[in-house]
mmCIF file of C-alpha atoms in Angstrom:
data_model
loop_
_atom_site.group_PDB
_atom_site.id
_atom_site.type_symbol
_atom_site.label_atom_id
_atom_site.label_comp_id
_atom_site.label_asym_id
_atom_site.label_seq_id
_atom_site.Cartn_x
_atom_site.Cartn_y
_atom_site.Cartn_z
ATOM 1 C CA MET F 1 347.248 257.499 114.168
ATOM 2 C CA SER F 2 350.512 257.734 115.444
ATOM 3 C CA VAL F 3 350.648 260.345 113.224
ATOM 4 C CA ALA F 4 348.104 262.366 116.013
ATOM 5 C CA PHE F 5 349.620 260.976 118.715
ATOM 6 C CA ARG F 6 353.468 262.482 117.876
ATOM 7 C CA GLN F 7 351.440 265.423 116.807
ATOM 8 C CA MET F 8 349.829 265.749 120.174
ATOM 9 C CA GLN F 9 353.505 264.941 121.827
ATOM 10 C CA THR F 10 354.458 267.812 120.630
ATOM 11 C CA LEU F 11 351.997 269.983 121.327
ATOM 12 C CA ILE F 12 352.124 268.830 125.077
ATOM 13 C CA ALA F 13 356.066 269.928 124.891
ATOM 14 C CA GLU F 14 355.741 273.021 123.505
ATOM 15 C CA LEU F 15 353.142 273.672 126.095
ATOM 16 C CA LEU F 16 355.550 272.604 128.613
ATOM 17 C CA VAL F 17 358.420 274.493 126.956
ATOM 18 C CA LEU F 18 355.894 277.408 126.829
ATOM 19 C CA ALA F 19 355.327 277.357 130.634
ATOM 20 C CA GLY F 20 359.287 277.178 131.433
ATOM 21 C CA CYS F 21 359.706 280.015 129.172
ATOM 22 C CA LEU F 22 356.301 281.905 131.446
ATOM 23 C CA CYS F 23 358.412 281.289 134.735
ATOM 24 C CA VAL F 24 361.348 281.741 134.037
ATOM 25 C CA GLY F 25 360.205 284.952 132.778
ATOM 26 C CA ALA F 26 358.194 286.041 135.742
ATOM 27 C CA VAL F 27 360.751 284.968 138.156
ATOM 28 C CA ALA F 28 363.607 287.495 135.654
ATOM 29 C CA ALA F 29 361.104 290.111 136.018
ATOM 30 C CA ALA F 30 360.911 290.245 139.810
ATOM 31 C CA PHE F 31 364.539 290.198 140.508
ATOM 32 C CA TYR F 32 365.230 292.970 138.562
ATOM 33 C CA GLY F 33 363.176 295.229 139.816
ATOM 34 C CA PHE F 34 362.331 294.111 143.961
ATOM 35 C CA SER F 35 366.570 294.354 143.255
ATOM 36 C CA ASP F 36 366.761 297.483 145.087
ATOM 37 C CA LEU F 37 365.290 296.154 147.657
ATOM 38 C CA GLY F 38 367.496 294.180 150.293
ATOM 39 C CA GLU F 39 368.112 290.457 148.853
ATOM 40 C CA THR F 40 364.606 289.084 151.697
ATOM 41 C CA VAL F 41 362.611 290.869 149.615
ATOM 42 C CA VAL F 42 363.877 289.801 146.469
ATOM 43 C CA LEU F 43 363.544 286.129 147.151
ATOM 44 C CA ARG F 44 360.088 286.326 148.495
ATOM 45 C CA ALA F 45 359.489 287.988 144.595
ATOM 46 C CA MET F 46 360.800 285.379 142.866
ATOM 47 C CA LEU F 47 359.285 282.588 144.639
ATOM 48 C CA PHE F 48 356.048 284.335 144.142
ATOM 49 C CA ALA F 49 355.918 285.112 141.051
ATOM 50 C CA LEU F 50 357.126 281.749 140.216
ATOM 51 C CA LEU F 51 354.288 279.981 142.615
ATOM 52 C CA ALA F 52 351.324 282.684 140.925
ATOM 53 C CA THR F 53 352.627 281.986 137.332
ATOM 54 C CA LEU F 54 352.859 277.954 138.155
ATOM 55 C CA ALA F 55 349.415 278.247 140.187
ATOM 56 C CA THR F 56 347.677 279.934 136.936
ATOM 57 C CA GLY F 57 349.858 278.090 134.309
ATOM 58 C CA LEU F 58 348.586 274.436 135.526
ATOM 59 C CA PRO F 59 345.606 273.863 136.095
ATOM 60 C CA PHE F 60 345.148 275.682 132.094
ATOM 61 C CA MET F 61 347.859 273.035 130.975
ATOM 62 C CA LEU F 62 345.975 269.883 132.898
ATOM 63 C CA TYR F 63 342.936 270.827 131.146
ATOM 64 C CA ALA F 64 345.098 271.744 128.196
ATOM 65 C CA SER F 65 345.932 268.222 128.021
ATOM 66 C CA LEU F 66 342.624 266.254 129.007
ATOM 67 C CA ARG F 67 341.109 268.706 125.874
ATOM 68 C CA LEU F 68 343.766 266.938 123.399
ATOM 69 C CA GLN F 69 343.629 263.188 124.815
ATOM 70 C CA LYS F 70 339.803 263.136 124.399
ATOM 71 C CA LEU F 71 340.311 264.702 120.524
ATOM 72 C CA LEU F 72 343.203 262.624 120.186
ATOM 73 C CA LYS F 73 340.385 259.724 120.811
ATOM 74 C CA ALA F 74 337.793 261.601 119.401
ATOM 75 C CA ASN F 75 339.611 261.646 116.428
ATOM 76 C CA SER F 76 340.259 257.720 116.869
ATOM 77 C CA GLY F 77 336.951 256.667 116.286
ATOM 78 C CA LEU F 78 336.748 258.633 113.187
ATOM 79 C CA HIS F 79 339.514 256.727 111.498
ATOM 80 C CA ARG F 80 338.427 252.963 113.004
ATOM 81 C CA VAL F 81 335.086 254.145 111.449
ATOM 82 C CA ALA F 82 336.304 255.271 108.641
ATOM 83 C CA VAL F 83 338.230 252.100 107.296
ATOM 84 C CA THR F 84 335.929 249.564 108.761
ATOM 85 C CA ASP F 85 333.171 247.568 106.837
ATOM 86 C CA PRO F 86 330.697 248.042 109.631
ATOM 87 C CA LEU F 87 328.737 245.553 108.308
ATOM 88 C CA THR F 88 331.374 243.019 108.304
ATOM 89 C CA GLY F 89 333.764 244.358 111.416
ATOM 90 C CA VAL F 90 337.006 243.669 108.959
ATOM 91 C CA LEU F 91 338.905 246.564 107.833
ATOM 92 C CA ASN F 92 337.047 248.051 103.925
ATOM 93 C CA ARG F 93 338.941 249.018 101.029
ATOM 94 C CA LYS F 94 340.819 252.276 102.260
ATOM 95 C CA GLY F 95 341.970 251.058 105.513
ATOM 96 C CA PHE F 96 343.263 247.245 104.009
ATOM 97 C CA GLU F 97 345.070 249.291 101.017
ATOM 98 C CA ALA F 98 346.396 251.694 104.323
ATOM 99 C CA GLU F 99 347.233 248.961 105.892
ATOM 100 C CA PHE F 100 349.751 247.370 103.147
ATOM 101 C CA ARG F 101 351.368 250.138 102.023
ATOM 102 C CA ARG F 102 353.096 249.696 105.935
ATOM 103 C CA ARG F 103 353.224 246.380 105.725
ATOM 104 C CA MET F 104 355.196 246.666 102.017
ATOM 105 C CA GLU F 105 357.629 249.505 103.845
ATOM 106 C CA ALA F 106 358.075 247.184 106.653
ATOM 107 C CA MET F 107 359.497 244.221 104.189
ATOM 108 C CA ASN F 108 361.508 246.950 102.138
ATOM 109 C CA LEU F 109 362.564 248.475 105.884
ATOM 110 C CA ARG F 110 364.396 245.039 107.256
ATOM 111 C CA ALA F 111 365.895 242.004 106.269
ATOM 112 C CA THR F 112 363.298 238.769 107.016
ATOM 113 C CA GLN F 113 363.428 235.194 106.668
ATOM 114 C CA GLY F 114 360.594 234.363 103.544
ATOM 115 C CA GLY F 115 357.788 236.585 102.152
ATOM 116 C CA LEU F 116 354.165 237.405 101.827
ATOM 117 C CA ALA F 117 351.375 236.126 100.659
ATOM 118 C CA PHE F 118 348.200 237.609 99.479
ATOM 119 C CA PHE F 119 344.742 236.320 98.839
ATOM 120 C CA VAL F 120 341.738 237.344 97.064
ATOM 121 C CA VAL F 121 338.955 235.762 98.637
ATOM 122 C CA ASP F 122 335.537 235.412 96.684
ATOM 123 C CA ALA F 123 331.927 233.729 97.998
ATOM 124 C CA ASP F 124 330.572 231.527 95.604
ATOM 125 C CA HIS F 125 327.124 231.470 94.682
ATOM 126 C CA PHE F 126 326.597 234.257 96.617
ATOM 127 C CA LYS F 127 323.801 235.902 93.916
ATOM 128 C CA ARG F 128 321.854 232.541 94.100
ATOM 129 C CA ILE F 129 322.051 232.874 97.847
ATOM 130 C CA ASN F 130 320.331 236.617 98.205
ATOM 131 C CA ASP F 131 318.600 235.336 95.529
ATOM 132 C CA ARG F 132 317.132 232.322 96.581
ATOM 133 C CA LEU F 133 317.081 233.356 100.547
ATOM 134 C CA GLY F 134 316.506 237.297 100.500
ATOM 135 C CA HIS F 135 319.578 240.140 100.845
ATOM 136 C CA PRO F 136 319.360 239.442 105.022
ATOM 137 C CA VAL F 137 320.396 236.122 104.437
ATOM 138 C CA GLY F 138 323.604 237.326 102.749
ATOM 139 C CA ASP F 139 324.439 239.862 105.126
ATOM 140 C CA GLN F 140 324.912 236.868 107.668
ATOM 141 C CA ALA F 141 327.362 234.772 105.361
ATOM 142 C CA LEU F 142 329.151 237.775 104.708
ATOM 143 C CA VAL F 143 329.195 238.004 109.020
ATOM 144 C CA GLY F 144 329.927 234.020 108.782
ATOM 145 C CA ILE F 145 333.133 234.773 105.955
ATOM 146 C CA ALA F 146 334.359 237.681 107.918
ATOM 147 C CA ALA F 147 334.505 236.263 111.512
ATOM 148 C CA ALA F 148 336.228 232.789 109.291
ATOM 149 C CA LEU F 149 339.037 234.456 108.387
ATOM 150 C CA LYS F 150 339.225 236.165 111.302
ATOM 151 C CA ARG F 151 339.550 233.089 112.997
ATOM 152 C CA SER F 152 342.121 231.309 110.536
ATOM 153 C CA LEU F 153 344.120 234.008 110.985
ATOM 154 C CA ARG F 154 346.863 235.727 112.540
ATOM 155 C CA GLY F 155 347.252 238.940 115.356
ATOM 156 C CA GLY F 156 349.412 240.217 112.594
ATOM 157 C CA ASP F 157 347.539 239.372 109.371
ATOM 158 C CA ILE F 158 345.272 241.804 107.442
ATOM 159 C CA VAL F 159 342.259 241.098 106.427
ATOM 160 C CA GLY F 160 339.515 243.580 104.715
ATOM 161 C CA ARG F 161 336.328 243.260 102.888
ATOM 162 C CA ILE F 162 337.178 245.053 98.856
ATOM 163 C CA GLY F 163 333.516 244.085 97.263
ATOM 164 C CA GLY F 164 330.540 243.252 97.587
ATOM 165 C CA GLU F 165 331.856 239.121 98.864
ATOM 166 C CA GLU F 166 334.976 239.700 97.836
ATOM 167 C CA PHE F 167 337.645 239.919 100.835
ATOM 168 C CA ALA F 168 341.720 240.309 100.299
ATOM 169 C CA ILE F 169 343.910 238.396 103.222
ATOM 170 C CA ALA F 170 347.953 239.450 102.902
ATOM 171 C CA LEU F 171 350.342 237.937 105.794
ATOM 172 C CA ASN F 172 353.573 237.457 106.559
ATOM 173 C CA CYS F 173 354.334 233.313 105.138
ATOM 174 C CA THR F 174 357.930 231.669 104.924
ATOM 175 C CA ASN F 175 357.607 230.024 101.358
ATOM 176 C CA GLN F 176 354.874 230.212 98.962
ATOM 177 C CA ASP F 177 353.488 226.107 100.128
ATOM 178 C CA SER F 178 353.060 227.299 103.640
ATOM 179 C CA ALA F 179 350.687 229.711 101.604
ATOM 180 C CA ALA F 180 348.967 227.166 100.091
ATOM 181 C CA LEU F 181 348.211 225.318 103.485
ATOM 182 C CA VAL F 182 346.671 228.613 104.611
ATOM 183 C CA ALA F 183 344.316 229.126 102.260
ATOM 184 C CA GLU F 184 343.440 225.597 101.790
ATOM 185 C CA ARG F 185 342.437 225.856 105.803
ATOM 186 C CA ILE F 186 340.942 228.992 105.068
ATOM 187 C CA ARG F 187 339.063 227.157 102.124
ATOM 188 C CA ALA F 188 338.030 224.378 104.562
ATOM 189 C CA THR F 189 337.119 226.248 107.445
ATOM 190 C CA ILE F 190 334.299 227.900 105.467
ATOM 191 C CA ALA F 191 332.932 224.756 103.400
ATOM 192 C CA ARG F 192 332.419 223.739 106.601
ATOM 193 C CA LEU F 193 329.641 226.817 107.465
ATOM 194 C CA SER F 194 326.147 227.065 105.976
ATOM 195 C CA VAL F 195 323.872 230.286 106.513
ATOM 196 C CA GLY F 196 319.504 230.150 106.631
ATOM 197 C CA SER F 197 317.395 228.390 108.013
ATOM 198 C CA GLY F 198 316.008 225.392 108.314
ATOM 199 C CA ALA F 199 314.566 223.622 104.929
ATOM 200 C CA ALA F 200 316.094 227.052 103.343
ATOM 201 C CA ARG F 201 319.513 226.897 104.589
ATOM 202 C CA ALA F 202 322.195 227.136 102.266
ATOM 203 C CA PRO F 203 325.981 225.429 102.466
ATOM 204 C CA LEU F 204 328.501 227.742 102.090
ATOM 205 C CA SER F 205 332.098 228.047 100.076
ATOM 206 C CA VAL F 206 334.503 230.636 98.066
ATOM 207 C CA SER F 207 337.149 230.311 95.818
ATOM 208 C CA ILE F 208 341.013 231.633 96.667
ATOM 209 C CA GLY F 209 343.013 233.277 94.695
ATOM 210 C CA GLY F 210 346.351 234.104 95.404
ATOM 211 C CA SER F 211 350.463 235.886 95.330
ATOM 212 C CA PHE F 212 353.543 234.770 97.276
ATOM 213 C CA SER F 213 356.359 237.225 96.818
ATOM 214 C CA ALA F 214 359.517 236.810 98.900
ATOM 215 C CA SER F 215 360.606 240.717 98.419
ATOM 216 C CA ALA F 216 357.797 243.994 98.605
ATOM 217 C CA GLN F 217 355.518 244.051 95.249
ATOM 218 C CA THR F 218 352.720 247.009 95.146
ATOM 219 C CA TYR F 219 348.355 246.503 95.707
ATOM 220 C CA ALA F 220 347.877 246.383 91.960
ATOM 221 C CA ALA F 221 350.293 243.865 91.303
ATOM 222 C CA LEU F 222 349.638 241.558 93.979
ATOM 223 C CA TYR F 223 345.982 242.260 93.546
ATOM 224 C CA GLY F 224 346.125 241.604 89.681
ATOM 225 C CA GLN F 225 347.383 238.189 89.284
ATOM 226 C CA ALA F 226 345.782 237.050 92.706
ATOM 227 C CA ASP F 227 342.540 238.197 91.425
ATOM 228 C CA ALA F 228 343.379 236.076 87.974
ATOM 229 C CA ASN F 229 344.347 233.135 89.786
ATOM 230 C CA LEU F 230 340.813 233.673 91.372
ATOM 231 C CA TYR F 231 338.749 233.586 87.839
ATOM 232 C CA ALA F 232 340.565 230.368 87.435
ATOM 233 C CA ALA F 233 339.617 229.486 90.499
ATOM 234 C CA LYS F 234 336.341 229.369 89.686
ATOM 235 C CA LYS F 235 337.114 228.568 86.433
ATOM 236 C CA GLY F 236 338.111 225.309 88.245
ATOM 237 C CA GLY F 237 334.952 224.544 89.816
ATOM 238 C CA ARG F 238 334.863 227.027 93.011
ATOM 239 C CA ASN F 239 335.281 225.825 96.314
ATOM 240 C CA ARG F 240 339.236 225.646 95.257
ATOM 241 C CA VAL F 241 342.770 227.610 96.021
ATOM 242 C CA VAL F 242 345.073 228.615 93.090
ATOM 243 C CA LEU F 243 348.103 230.396 94.563
ATOM 244 C CA THR F 244 350.922 230.715 92.442
ATOM 245 C CA ALA F 245 353.751 232.530 92.843
ATOM 246 C CA PHE F 246 355.231 236.133 91.815
ATOM 247 C CA LYS F 247 356.563 236.678 88.966
ATOM 248 C CA ALA F 248 357.012 239.867 86.550
ATOM 249 C CA GLU F 249 354.840 239.936 83.564
ATOM 250 C CA GLY F 250 355.761 237.299 81.583
ATOM 251 C CA GLY F 251 357.645 235.710 83.855
ATOM 252 C CA ARG F 252 357.288 231.310 84.461
ATOM 253 C CA TYR F 253 355.889 230.763 88.000
ATOM 254 C CA ARG F 254 355.161 227.642 90.210
ATOM 255 C CA LEU F 255 351.053 227.239 90.692
ATOM 256 C CA SER F 256 349.396 225.051 92.962
ATOM 257 C CA ALA F 257 345.626 224.702 93.304
ATOM 258 C CA ALA F 258 343.730 223.692 95.896
ATOM 259 C CA GLY F 259 340.436 222.615 96.150
ATOM 260 C CA GLY F 260 337.814 219.070 97.530
ATOM 261 C CA HIS F 261 339.882 217.317 95.405
ATOM 262 C CA GLY F 262 344.309 218.097 97.047
ATOM 263 C CA LEU F 263 347.278 219.744 96.095
ATOM 264 C CA LEU F 264 348.194 219.420 93.089
ATOM 265 C CA ALA F 265 351.844 221.578 92.228
ATOM 266 C CA ARG F 266 353.572 221.900 88.480
#
């Protein structure tokens, strides 16, 4: 929306320039039209032309500015709807990818300490919850997971729902170990949640695949590695974290695995 805001500023500036030109033109016309009638008449005519132009132009400019502000507000609301997941309130896939690209551009433009962690978070046994407890409870699980993700992150971190029960997170971290600790904290927070009521309550858990990069990378590259690590976390028993330092295809990487049995590294 910053582009729309800049466009509105440009349009208002153009209106101001136009109003100034109209004032100058009216004053010039009064000067040349009444120059033969003496200095006093010329000055009065110029003043009248200026005031008349302002009196007719300012209300129009005020109206145009108010309309532009309303349009900007409406566009902002439409933009939020377009990039927000209606169920959970976090970014949808389109919005997340857009915010991710901006984050990568920022990393390219400035020298930063540390790097970026990318997590893919997937609800464990989600189909079982839907089938056994019903889709409304499944929706409750997704809302609860999204709320836990938002509570676990800082204001500058981004989180989005990119698939049915799959979420993505991008956040700045000083190193891979700090990224692993954040991912483990998220896993442990969600593992304390449950959905349903009475005897039909079901515990929640997530598996997290992560990738840590010290430099800007494409969404596809980080997502691909994080998704592969998510598969490893699922295969390893679910309710755990698998995080790797990003390397190009075929490169070596350090592996961190976190879950109910602690943190391993190699």
